[in-house]
Each structure stands twice: as C-alpha cells, then as structure tokens.
Coordinates of C-alpha atoms in Angstrom, one line a residue:
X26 CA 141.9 -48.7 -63.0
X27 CA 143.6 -46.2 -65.0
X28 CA 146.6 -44.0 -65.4
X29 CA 147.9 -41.1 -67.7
X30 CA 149.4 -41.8 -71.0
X31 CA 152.9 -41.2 -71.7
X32 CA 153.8 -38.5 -73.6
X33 CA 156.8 -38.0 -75.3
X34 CA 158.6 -34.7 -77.2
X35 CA 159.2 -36.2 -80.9
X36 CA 162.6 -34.9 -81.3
X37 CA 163.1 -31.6 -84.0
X38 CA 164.3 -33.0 -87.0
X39 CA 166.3 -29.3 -87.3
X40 CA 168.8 -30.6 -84.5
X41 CA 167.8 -28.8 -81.6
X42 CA 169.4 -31.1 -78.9
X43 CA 167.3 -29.5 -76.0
X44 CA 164.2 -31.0 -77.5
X45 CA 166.0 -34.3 -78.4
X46 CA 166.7 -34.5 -74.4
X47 CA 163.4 -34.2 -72.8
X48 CA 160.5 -35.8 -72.3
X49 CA 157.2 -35.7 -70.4
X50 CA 156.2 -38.6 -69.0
X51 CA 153.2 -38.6 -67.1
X52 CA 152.0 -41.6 -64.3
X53 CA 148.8 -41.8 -61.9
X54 CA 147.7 -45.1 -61.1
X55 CA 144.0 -44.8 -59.8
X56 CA 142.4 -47.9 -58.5
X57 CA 138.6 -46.2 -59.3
X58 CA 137.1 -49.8 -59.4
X59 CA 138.5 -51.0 -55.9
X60 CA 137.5 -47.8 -53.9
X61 CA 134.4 -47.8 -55.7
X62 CA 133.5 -50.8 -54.6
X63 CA 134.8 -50.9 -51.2
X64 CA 132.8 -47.7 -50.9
X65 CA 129.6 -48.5 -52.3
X66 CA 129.9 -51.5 -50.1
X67 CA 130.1 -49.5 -46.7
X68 CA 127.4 -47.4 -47.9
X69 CA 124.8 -50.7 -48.4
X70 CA 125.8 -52.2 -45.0
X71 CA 128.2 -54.9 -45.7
X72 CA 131.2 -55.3 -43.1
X73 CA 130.3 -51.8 -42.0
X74 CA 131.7 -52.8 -38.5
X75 CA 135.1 -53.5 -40.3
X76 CA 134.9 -50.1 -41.2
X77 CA 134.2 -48.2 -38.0
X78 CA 136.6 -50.5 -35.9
X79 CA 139.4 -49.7 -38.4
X80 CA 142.2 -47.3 -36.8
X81 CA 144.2 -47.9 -39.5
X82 CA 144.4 -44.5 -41.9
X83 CA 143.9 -46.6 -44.9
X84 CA 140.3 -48.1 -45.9
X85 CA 141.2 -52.0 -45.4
X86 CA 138.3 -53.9 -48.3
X87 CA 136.3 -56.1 -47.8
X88 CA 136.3 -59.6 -49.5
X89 CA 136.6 -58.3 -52.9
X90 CA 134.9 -61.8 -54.1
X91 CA 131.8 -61.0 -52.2
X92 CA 131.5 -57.2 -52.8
X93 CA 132.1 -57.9 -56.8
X94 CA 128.9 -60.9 -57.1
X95 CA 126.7 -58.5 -55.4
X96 CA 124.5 -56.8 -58.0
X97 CA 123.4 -54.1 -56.0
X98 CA 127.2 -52.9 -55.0
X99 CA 128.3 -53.2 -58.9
X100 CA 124.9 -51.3 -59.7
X101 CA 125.8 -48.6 -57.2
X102 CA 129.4 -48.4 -58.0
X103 CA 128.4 -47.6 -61.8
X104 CA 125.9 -45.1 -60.7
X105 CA 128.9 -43.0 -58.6
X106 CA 131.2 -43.5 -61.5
X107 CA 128.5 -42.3 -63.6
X108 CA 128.4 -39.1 -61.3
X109 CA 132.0 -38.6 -61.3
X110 CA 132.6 -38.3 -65.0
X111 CA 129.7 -36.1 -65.4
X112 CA 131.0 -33.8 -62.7
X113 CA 134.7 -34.1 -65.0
X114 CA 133.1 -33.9 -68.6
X115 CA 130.9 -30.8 -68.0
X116 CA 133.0 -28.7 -66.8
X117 CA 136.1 -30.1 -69.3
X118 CA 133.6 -29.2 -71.8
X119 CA 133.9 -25.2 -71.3
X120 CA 137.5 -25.0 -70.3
X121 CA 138.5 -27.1 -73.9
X122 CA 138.6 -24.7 -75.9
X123 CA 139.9 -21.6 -74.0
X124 CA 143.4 -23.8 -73.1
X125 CA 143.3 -24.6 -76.8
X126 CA 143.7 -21.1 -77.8
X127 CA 145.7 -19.9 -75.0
X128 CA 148.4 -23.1 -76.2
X129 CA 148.4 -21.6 -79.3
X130 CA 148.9 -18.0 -78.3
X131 CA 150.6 -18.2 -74.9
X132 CA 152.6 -21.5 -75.5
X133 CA 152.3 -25.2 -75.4
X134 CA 153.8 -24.8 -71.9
X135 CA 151.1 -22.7 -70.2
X136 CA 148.6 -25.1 -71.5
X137 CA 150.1 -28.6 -69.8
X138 CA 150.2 -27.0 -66.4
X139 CA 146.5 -26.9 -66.3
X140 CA 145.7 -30.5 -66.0
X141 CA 148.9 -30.9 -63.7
X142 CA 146.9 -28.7 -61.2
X143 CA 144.2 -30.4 -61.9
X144 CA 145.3 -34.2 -61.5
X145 CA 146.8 -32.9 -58.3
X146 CA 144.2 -31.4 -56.5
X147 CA 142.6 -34.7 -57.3
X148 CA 144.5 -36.6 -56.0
X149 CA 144.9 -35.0 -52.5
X150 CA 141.0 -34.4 -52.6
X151 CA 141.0 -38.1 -52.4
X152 CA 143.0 -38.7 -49.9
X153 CA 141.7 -36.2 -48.0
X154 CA 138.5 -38.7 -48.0
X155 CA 140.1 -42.0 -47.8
X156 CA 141.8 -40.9 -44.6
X157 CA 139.0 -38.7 -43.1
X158 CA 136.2 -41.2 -44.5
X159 CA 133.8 -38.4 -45.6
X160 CA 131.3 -38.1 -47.8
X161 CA 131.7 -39.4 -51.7
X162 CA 130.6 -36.0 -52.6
X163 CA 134.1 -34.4 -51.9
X164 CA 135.4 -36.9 -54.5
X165 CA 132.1 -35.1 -56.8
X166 CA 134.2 -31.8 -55.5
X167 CA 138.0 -33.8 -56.9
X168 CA 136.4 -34.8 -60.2
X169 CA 135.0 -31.1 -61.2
X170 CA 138.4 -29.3 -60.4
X171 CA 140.3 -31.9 -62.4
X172 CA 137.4 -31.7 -65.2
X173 CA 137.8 -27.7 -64.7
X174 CA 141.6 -27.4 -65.6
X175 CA 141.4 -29.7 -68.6
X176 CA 141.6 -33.6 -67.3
X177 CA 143.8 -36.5 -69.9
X178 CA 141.6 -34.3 -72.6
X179 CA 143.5 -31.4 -72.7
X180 CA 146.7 -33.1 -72.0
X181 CA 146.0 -35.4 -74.8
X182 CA 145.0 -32.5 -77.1
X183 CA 148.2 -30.3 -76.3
X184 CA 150.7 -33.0 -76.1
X185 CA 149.8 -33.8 -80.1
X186 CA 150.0 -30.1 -80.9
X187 CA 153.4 -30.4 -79.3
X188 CA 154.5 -32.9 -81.3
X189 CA 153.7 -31.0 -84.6
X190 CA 155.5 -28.2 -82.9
X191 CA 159.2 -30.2 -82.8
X192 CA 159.0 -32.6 -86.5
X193 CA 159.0 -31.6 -89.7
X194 CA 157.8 -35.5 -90.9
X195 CA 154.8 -37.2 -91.8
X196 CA 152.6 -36.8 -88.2
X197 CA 151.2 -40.1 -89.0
X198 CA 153.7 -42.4 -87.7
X199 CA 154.8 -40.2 -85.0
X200 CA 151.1 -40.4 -83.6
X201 CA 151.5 -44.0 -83.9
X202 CA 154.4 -43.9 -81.5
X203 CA 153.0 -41.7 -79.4
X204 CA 149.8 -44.2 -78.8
X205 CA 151.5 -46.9 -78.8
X206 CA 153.8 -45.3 -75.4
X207 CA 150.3 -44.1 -73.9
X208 CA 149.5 -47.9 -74.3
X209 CA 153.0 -48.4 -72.2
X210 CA 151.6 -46.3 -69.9
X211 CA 147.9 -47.7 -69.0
X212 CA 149.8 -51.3 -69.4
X213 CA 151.7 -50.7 -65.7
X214 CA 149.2 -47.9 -64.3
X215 CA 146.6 -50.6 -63.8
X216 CA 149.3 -53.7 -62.8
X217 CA 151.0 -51.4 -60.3
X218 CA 147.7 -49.8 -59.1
X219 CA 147.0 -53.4 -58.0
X220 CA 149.9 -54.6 -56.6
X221 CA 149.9 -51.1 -54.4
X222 CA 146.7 -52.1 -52.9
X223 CA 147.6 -55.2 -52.0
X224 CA 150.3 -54.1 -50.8
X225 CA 149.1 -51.7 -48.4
X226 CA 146.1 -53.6 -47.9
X227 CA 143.6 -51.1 -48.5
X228 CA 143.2 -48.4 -51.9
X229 CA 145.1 -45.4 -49.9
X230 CA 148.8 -46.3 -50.9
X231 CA 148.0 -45.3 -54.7
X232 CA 146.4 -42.6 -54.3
X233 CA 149.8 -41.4 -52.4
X234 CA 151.8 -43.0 -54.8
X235 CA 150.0 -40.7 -57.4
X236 CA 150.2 -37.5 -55.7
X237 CA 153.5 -37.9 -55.6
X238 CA 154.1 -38.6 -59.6
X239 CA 152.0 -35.4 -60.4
X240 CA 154.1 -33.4 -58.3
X241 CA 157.3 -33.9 -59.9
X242 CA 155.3 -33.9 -63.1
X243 CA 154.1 -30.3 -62.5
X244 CA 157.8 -29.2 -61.6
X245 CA 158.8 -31.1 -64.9
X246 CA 156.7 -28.9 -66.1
X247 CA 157.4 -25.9 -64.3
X248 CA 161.3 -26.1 -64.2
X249 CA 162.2 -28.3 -67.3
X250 CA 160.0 -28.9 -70.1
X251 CA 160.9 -26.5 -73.1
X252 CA 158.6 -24.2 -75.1
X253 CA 158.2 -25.9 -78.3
X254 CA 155.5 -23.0 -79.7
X255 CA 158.5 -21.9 -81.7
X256 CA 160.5 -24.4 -82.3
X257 CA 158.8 -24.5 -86.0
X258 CA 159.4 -21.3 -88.4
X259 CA 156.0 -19.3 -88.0
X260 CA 154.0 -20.0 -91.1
X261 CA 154.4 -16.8 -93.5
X262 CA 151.6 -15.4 -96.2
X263 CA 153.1 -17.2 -99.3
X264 CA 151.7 -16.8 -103.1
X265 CA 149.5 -20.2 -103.4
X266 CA 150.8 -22.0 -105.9
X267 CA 148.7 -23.7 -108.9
X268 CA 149.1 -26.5 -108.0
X269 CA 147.8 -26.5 -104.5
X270 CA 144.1 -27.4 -105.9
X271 CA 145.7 -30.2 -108.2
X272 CA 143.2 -33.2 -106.5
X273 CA 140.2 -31.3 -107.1
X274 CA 138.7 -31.3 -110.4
X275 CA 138.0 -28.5 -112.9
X276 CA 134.3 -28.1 -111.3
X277 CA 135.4 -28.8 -107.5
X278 CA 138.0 -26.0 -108.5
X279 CA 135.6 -23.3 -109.7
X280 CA 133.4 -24.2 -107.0
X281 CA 135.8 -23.8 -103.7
X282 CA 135.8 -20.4 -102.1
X283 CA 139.3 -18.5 -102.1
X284 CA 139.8 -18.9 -98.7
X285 CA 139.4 -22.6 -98.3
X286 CA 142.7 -22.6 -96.4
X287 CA 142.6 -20.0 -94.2
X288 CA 141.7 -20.5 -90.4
X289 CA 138.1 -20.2 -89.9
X290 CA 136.0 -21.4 -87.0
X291 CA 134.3 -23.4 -89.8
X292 CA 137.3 -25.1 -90.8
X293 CA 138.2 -26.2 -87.2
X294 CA 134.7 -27.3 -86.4
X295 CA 134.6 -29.3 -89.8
X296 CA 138.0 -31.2 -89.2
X297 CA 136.8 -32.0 -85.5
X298 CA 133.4 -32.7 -87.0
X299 CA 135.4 -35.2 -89.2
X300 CA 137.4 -37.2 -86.4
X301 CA 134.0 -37.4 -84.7
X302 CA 132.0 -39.1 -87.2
X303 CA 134.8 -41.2 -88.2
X304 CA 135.9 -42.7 -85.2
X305 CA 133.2 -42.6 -82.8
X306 CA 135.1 -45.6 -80.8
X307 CA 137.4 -43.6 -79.1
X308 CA 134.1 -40.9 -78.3
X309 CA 131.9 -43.5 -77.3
X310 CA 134.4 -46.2 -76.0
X311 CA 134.6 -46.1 -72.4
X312 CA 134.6 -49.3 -71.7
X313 CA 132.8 -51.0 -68.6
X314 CA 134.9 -54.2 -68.7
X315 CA 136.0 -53.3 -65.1
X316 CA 132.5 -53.9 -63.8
X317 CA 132.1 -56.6 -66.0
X318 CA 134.7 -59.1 -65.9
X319 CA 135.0 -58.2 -62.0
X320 CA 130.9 -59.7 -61.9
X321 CA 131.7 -62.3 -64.4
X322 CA 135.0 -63.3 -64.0
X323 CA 135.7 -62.1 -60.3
X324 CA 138.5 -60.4 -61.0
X325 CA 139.8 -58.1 -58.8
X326 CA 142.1 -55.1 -59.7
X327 CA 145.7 -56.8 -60.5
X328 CA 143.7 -59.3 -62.4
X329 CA 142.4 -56.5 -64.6
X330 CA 146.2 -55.1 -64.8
X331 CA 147.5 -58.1 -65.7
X332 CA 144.8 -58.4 -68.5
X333 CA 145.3 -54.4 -69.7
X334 CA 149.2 -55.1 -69.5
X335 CA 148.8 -58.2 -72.1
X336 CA 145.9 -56.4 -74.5
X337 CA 148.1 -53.2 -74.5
X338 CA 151.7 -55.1 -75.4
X339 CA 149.2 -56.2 -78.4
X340 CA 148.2 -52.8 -79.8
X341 CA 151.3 -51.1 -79.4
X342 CA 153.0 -54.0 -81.7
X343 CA 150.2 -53.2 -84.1
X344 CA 150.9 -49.3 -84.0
X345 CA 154.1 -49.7 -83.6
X346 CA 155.5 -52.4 -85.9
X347 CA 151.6 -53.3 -88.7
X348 CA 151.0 -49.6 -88.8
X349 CA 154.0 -48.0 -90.1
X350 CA 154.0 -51.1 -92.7
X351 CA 150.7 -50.7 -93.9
X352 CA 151.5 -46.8 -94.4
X353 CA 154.9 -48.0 -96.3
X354 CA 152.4 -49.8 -98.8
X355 CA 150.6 -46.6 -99.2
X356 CA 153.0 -44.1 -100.1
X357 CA 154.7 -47.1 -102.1
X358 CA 152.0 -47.6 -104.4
X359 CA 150.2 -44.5 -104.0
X360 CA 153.2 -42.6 -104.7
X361 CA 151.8 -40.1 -107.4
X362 CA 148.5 -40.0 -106.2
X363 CA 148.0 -37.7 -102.8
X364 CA 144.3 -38.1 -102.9
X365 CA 144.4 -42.4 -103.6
X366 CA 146.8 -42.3 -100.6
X367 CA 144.1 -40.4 -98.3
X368 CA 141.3 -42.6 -99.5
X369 CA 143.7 -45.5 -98.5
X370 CA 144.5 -44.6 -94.8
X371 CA 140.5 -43.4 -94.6
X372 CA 139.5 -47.2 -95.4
X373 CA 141.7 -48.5 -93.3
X374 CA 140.6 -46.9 -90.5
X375 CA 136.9 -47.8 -91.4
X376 CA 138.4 -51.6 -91.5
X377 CA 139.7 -50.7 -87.9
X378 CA 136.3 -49.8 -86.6
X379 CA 134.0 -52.6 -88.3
X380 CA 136.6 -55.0 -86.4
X381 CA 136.4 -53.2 -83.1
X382 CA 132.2 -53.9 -83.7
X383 CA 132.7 -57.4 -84.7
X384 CA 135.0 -57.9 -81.5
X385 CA 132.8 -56.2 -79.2
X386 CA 129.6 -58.8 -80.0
X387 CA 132.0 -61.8 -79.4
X388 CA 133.0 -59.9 -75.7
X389 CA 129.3 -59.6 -74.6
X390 CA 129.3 -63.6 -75.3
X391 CA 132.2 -64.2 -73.4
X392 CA 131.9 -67.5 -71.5
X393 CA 135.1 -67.4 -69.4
X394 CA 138.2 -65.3 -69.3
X395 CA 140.2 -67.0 -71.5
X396 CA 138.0 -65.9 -74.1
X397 CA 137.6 -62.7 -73.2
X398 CA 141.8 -62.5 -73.7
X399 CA 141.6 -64.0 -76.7
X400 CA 139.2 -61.2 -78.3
X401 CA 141.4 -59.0 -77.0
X402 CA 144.1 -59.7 -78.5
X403 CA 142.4 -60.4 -82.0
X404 CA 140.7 -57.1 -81.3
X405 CA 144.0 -54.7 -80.9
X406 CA 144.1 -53.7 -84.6
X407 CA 141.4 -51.3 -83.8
X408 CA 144.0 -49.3 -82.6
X409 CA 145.7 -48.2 -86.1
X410 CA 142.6 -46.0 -86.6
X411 CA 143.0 -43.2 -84.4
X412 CA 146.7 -42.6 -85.4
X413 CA 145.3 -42.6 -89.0
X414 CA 142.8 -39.8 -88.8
X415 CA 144.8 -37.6 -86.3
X416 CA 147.6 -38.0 -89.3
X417 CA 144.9 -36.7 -91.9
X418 CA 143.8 -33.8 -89.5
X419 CA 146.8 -32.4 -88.9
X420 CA 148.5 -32.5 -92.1
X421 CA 145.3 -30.3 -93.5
X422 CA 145.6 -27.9 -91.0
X423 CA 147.9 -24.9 -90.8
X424 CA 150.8 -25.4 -87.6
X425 CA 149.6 -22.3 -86.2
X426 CA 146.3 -23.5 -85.1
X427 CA 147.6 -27.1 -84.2
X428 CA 146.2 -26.1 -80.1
X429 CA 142.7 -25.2 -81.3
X430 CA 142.6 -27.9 -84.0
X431 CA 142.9 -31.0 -80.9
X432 CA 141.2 -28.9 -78.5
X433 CA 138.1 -28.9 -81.1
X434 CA 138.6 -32.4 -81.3
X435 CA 138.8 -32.9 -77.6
X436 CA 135.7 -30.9 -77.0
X437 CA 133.7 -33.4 -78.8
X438 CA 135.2 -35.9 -76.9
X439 CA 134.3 -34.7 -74.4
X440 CA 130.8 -33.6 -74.9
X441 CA 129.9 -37.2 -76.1
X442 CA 131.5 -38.0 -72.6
X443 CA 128.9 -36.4 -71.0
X444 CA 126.8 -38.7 -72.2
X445 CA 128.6 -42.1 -72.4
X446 CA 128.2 -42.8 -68.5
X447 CA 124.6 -42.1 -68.4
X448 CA 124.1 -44.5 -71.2
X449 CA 126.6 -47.3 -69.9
X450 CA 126.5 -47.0 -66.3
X451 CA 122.7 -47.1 -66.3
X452 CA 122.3 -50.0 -68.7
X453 CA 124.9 -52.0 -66.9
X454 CA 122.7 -51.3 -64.1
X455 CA 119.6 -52.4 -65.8
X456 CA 121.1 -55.4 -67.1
X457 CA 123.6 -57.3 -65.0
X458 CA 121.6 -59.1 -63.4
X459 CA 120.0 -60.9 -66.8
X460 CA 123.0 -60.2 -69.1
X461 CA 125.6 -58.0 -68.3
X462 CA 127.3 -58.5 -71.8
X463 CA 124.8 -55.9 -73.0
X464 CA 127.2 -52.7 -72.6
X465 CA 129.2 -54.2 -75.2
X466 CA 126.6 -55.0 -77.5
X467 CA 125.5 -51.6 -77.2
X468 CA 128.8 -50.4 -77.9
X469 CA 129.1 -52.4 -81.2
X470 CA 126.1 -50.5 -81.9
X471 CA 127.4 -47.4 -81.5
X472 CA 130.6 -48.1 -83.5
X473 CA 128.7 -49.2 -86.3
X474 CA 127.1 -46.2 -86.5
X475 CA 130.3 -44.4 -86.7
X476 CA 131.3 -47.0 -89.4
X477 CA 128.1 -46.4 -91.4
X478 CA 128.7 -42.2 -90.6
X479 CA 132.6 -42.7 -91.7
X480 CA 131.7 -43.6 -95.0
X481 CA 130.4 -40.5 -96.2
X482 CA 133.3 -38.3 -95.4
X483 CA 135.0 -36.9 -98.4
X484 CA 138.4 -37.5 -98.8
X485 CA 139.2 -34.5 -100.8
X486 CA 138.8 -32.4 -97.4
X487 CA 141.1 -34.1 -95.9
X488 CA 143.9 -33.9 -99.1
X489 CA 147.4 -33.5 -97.5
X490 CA 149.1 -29.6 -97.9
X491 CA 152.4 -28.5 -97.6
X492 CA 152.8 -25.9 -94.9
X493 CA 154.5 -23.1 -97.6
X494 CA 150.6 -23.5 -99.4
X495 CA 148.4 -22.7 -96.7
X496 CA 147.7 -18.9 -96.6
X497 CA 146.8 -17.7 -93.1
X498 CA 145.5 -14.4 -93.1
X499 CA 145.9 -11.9 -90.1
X500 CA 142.2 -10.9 -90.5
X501 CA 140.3 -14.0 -90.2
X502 CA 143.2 -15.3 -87.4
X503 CA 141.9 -12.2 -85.9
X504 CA 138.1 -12.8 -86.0
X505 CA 138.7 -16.7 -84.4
X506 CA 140.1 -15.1 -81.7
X507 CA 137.7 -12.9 -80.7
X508 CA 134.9 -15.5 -81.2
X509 CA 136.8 -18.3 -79.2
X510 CA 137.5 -15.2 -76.3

C-alpha cells in the first residue's frame, strides 16, 4: 500500500496572493500488497477456479488469511515486486536528471506534468489488466512508463525546488511541514486503499479511484497550478563580500579555489553525494513490513493502514511540533556561530539515524503486533533527519540550480533503488520461512553504515550563504548545461 505525498506551495513571503491560494495535492491509493498477492496466488494454483468462474470485472481475493501464511505466495509476490521497481528505478534513473534541468530552465511547471502522465498511464495500464486478466508483464509495461516520466522521485525533487522558488525563510522548517503533510498523505492512502477493496470486494475499485485523482491532478496542473520559476528575483553577479569565507580559517581560506560558489557539476554531485552518505535511510529504506507483518501478524491491507495512519500521526508531531523546537535551540544558542549551528543540525540527524538502526533490530524481534506499534511509535523521530539535511543542501546552493540540485539527489535515490529490491525482496525470500525479521536486521545494517559514513562529512561544506553572496557565472552555468544535455 502506498499513495503520493502531499505537496503543498509554501506561500511567497513577498505577498503574492496567487501563490498564497494554491496548492498541489496529490492522492493514489495503490493496494500493491493485495493484488500482488491475489495474483501470485492464481498464478501457484490456489482457488484458481474462483478465478475463471468469476464474471464479475473486478478480481474477487481469495482468503487473504490463507494466501498471506503461504511462504511460497509471499516469496513470489516479493519476487514481482522486486521486478516492478526495477522496471521503475532504471529507467527513473536516466530521465532524473534531464527533468531537473528542464525545471530549472523551462519552469517548475513543465517538470510536474511528467510524473502526472506517468502515474496515469499507470494506473489505466493496470486496470487494463485487472479487468482483462492478462499477463503481469503489462503491469512490467505500467511500472517502466511511470519510472520513464519521473515516478514520486521527480515529483518529490521538483516540488522542494518549488518551495525554494515561493519563500524567502529558513528552508529548514518549511521542509519539515512539507514531510510532515506527505506523512498526511501515506496516513489515508493506505486506510482508504483498504477500505476500497473491501468495499468492492476485489483490488479494482482503487485502482479506479486513483485514475481518477491523477486526472484532476494533471488538469490542476495543466489549468491551475502557477509558475513559481520566477517568483524569486533571479540571482545577479554581486561583488563577494569578505566576509562570505568568515567560517573557514586563514589556511582553509588560502586553500579554496575562487570559484567555490559557482555552479559546477562538481558542486551538485558533491551536495547530492552529501545527502547520500548521510542519510542512507531514506536510499536504502524501503521497507518490507507489508510482507512481513502480513506473514507474521496476518494482517491484511486496512490492518496495515490503520498501522501507517497511527506511525505517520507520530512523525508528523515530531516534524511538525519537536523539530522546529529543537531548531529554536539552535539558532538560540548558536546565534553568532553559523558553522556551530551546522554542526548542530548535522548531529542531530546522525542521532536520527542511530535511533532508526536501534529500532529496526527491536522490529526484526517483534513477537506480536502490539510490539511492532510500539517501536513504531518510539521510532518516529527518525523522521527529523531528512528535513535537516535537505535544509543544509539547499541553503548552500544558489536558487537557480534548486531543479538540478534535488534531481541530483533524487538520482541517487534512485540508483540505490535499483538495488534495494534485489537485496530485500530476495532475502525476504530466503528467509521467511526461518526468520523473516532478517530484512530489518539487514536494514539496521545498512543504516549504520550511513551513520558510520555521516560522520566524516565536513560541516564547513555545508556553511549556510546568503543568496546576494553566491556568484553564478554565465560561463560555467553554460558548460553544466551542455554536459547535463
């Protein structure tokens, strides 16, 4: 189960009142667990009389109890899965960066209709399937075309750029908000996912449902939505001022080429190299809790919503309400030091991850599920971390390259998402018959390697710059063009 995040327009803190009216809200719930399972279990032989004496034009499940205990069906369904972000991630990988640079060149606009098109032609890919009953392949054929126009990734990545288009504040807390209303969003994706197939007693309903939301997204789009590429004055060449360099010292100073500021390739590469190292759980954090608390627990799809709706009301208090305190007790006593405030909201990020690994050991022991909601709920500050380092990214890199700076980011998202199902999908398949717990303790593993990798980043890279000190010269702007064409 899953669904697009919410994303909101931060209003322009210049008074533009058409920005300070609209938003973009986005809404797809998918019920990939239920058809996977129902599917796989057609495909292995179980009730596959149900299946060919069913008129109805919606796929009618079997007992979900049954399908869900069977090791072979969860083993399969992880396998298809596995197949289905690959045929996404690969393609999203090459397509990235080219929307990235035509958001920042062609508007922020331009850029979100591409995973509109994409979630659409999904969507009516797969009903094409559920009614027709064909081959899983064609759903291969959904995934590729949404992975091809850009998938959450790109929306993700442009929808930040366009809120560093429309405020002139601190990004930090903004981004905050922002997860915390994509958390709104996957809270009643899964619940209503759920509820619809239960409702229409079968996984087609949704999928309708779905189509439906990303059509009047892409008119939103189309016939509403505002260009916001220049709602910001466009940066101008300015004299750099002395003390721009004021964090380094005297050696650091002498030692930094003239154009540490200006776009580059290198630059972008290095901040995304950055966000990759230090928060490999959101890279390498697909979780699998679908799989297992549905051959653990037995839960079924609602019972999974009703789980993500109480885990997600958890870390949107903590972004919302714990994260904007704890960045009120940085600038409060870090005040006159820019680079002590950095070093702050870089540890406390670390923090966020080395609980997200501790949390993840106690899930893989999880005896029942009221434990499993309990580290759930203890484990929600993990989600101050990405708001954090988005925050630091953004503020040390020039408006005008905002687009390529989250596509860059998004690209190693999504190259690490090439990998993350073949890892998961086939060690859940290996081990849920013994333990299935061992995807999370895997994970941990993998987080605490980002933890370890986090702590050599150097803060100074990351020091905070006012927009009137960046120089951004039409020559090397120039060059990363025609290398990112």
């Amino acid at each position: 189960m899953s669904s697009s995040e919410d994303t909101p327009l931060i209003p322009n803190n210049n008074g533009s009142e058409k920005l300070k009216k609209t938003s973009l809200f986005g809404f797809t719930p998918k019920p990939i667990m239920m058809i996977m399972i129902v599917v796989c279990d057609r495909m292995l032989g179980q009730d596959y009389a149900k299946f060919n004496n069913n008129t109805s034009t919606a796929i009618k499940p079997p007992k979900f109890t049954s399908c869900s205990s069977n090791t072979q069906v969860s083993g399969e369904a992880t396998w298809w899965k596995m197949v289905f972000q690959l045929a996404s991630s690969i393609p999203g990988m090459l397509t990235l960066p080219l929307i990235g640079l035509i958001s920042d060149r062609y508007g922020r606009k331009l850029a979100f209709l591409f995973p509109a098109f994409g979630s659409l032609i999904q969507f009516l890919i797969t009903i094409f399937v559920l009614v027709k009953k064909t081959s899983l392949w064609f759903l291969f054929l959904a995934n590729f075309f949404h992975g091809l126009l850009g998938s959450l990734m790109v929306l993700e990545a442009i929808s930040f750029a366009y809120i560093v288009d429309v405020t002139t504040s601190s990004p930090t807390n903004l981004f905050g908000q922002v997860e915390a209303l994509m958390f709104l969003s996957f809270m009643f994706g899964p619940v209503l996912g759920g509820a619809l197939v239960r409702l229409g007693n079968g996984v087609l309903l949704p999928y309708v449902v779905a189509a439906v939301i990303s059509l009047f997204e892409l008119f939103y789009i189309i016939l509403i939505l505002p260009e916001s590429i220049h709602s910001k004055k466009s940066s101008k060449q300015q004299p750099q001022k002395p003390e721009q360099n004021s964090l380094l010292n005297e050696d650091e100073q002498t030692s930094t080429p003239s154009n540490v500021n200006k776009i580059t390739l290198y630059n972008l590469c290095k901040n995304a190299k950055v966000e990759l190292k230090s928060n490999l759980k959101v890279l390498l954090g697909r979780e699998r809790r679908q799989y297992f608390t549905a051959l653990k627990f037995k839960w079924d799809s609602l019972d999974l919503g009703q789980y993500i709706l109480i885990i997600a009301v958890t870390r949107v208090i903590y972004m919302v309400v714990v994260l904007p305190v704890l960045i009120k007790v940085g600038n409060k006593y870090y005040a006159d030091d820019e680079l002590k405030n950095v070093k702050y909201q870089l540890n406390l990020s670390r923090c966020a991850i080395l609980f997200h690994v501790i949390s993840y050991i106690f899930n893989a022991f999880a005896a029942n599920s009221y434990q499993f909601y309990l580290i759930g709920l203890v484990d929600g500050f993990q989600s101050i971390a990405m708001p954090l380092l988005r925050g630091l990214l953004s503020s040390s890199t020039s408006p005008k390259d905002q687009g390529k700076l989250f596509a860059s980011v998004a690209l190693f998202q999504q190259i690490v998402g090439i990998f993350t199902p073949i890892i998961f999908s086939n060690l859940f398949r290996l081990t849920n018959k013994e333990f299935p717990g061992a995807i999370f303790l895997a994970s941990s593993g993998f987080f605490l390697l980002g933890f370890l990798l986090s702590l050599g980043i150097d803060s100074l890279k990351l020091r905070s710059f006012k927009e009137e000190n960046i120089i951004v010269a039409d020559e090397l702007v120039n060059e990363f063009v025609e290398v990112m064409e």
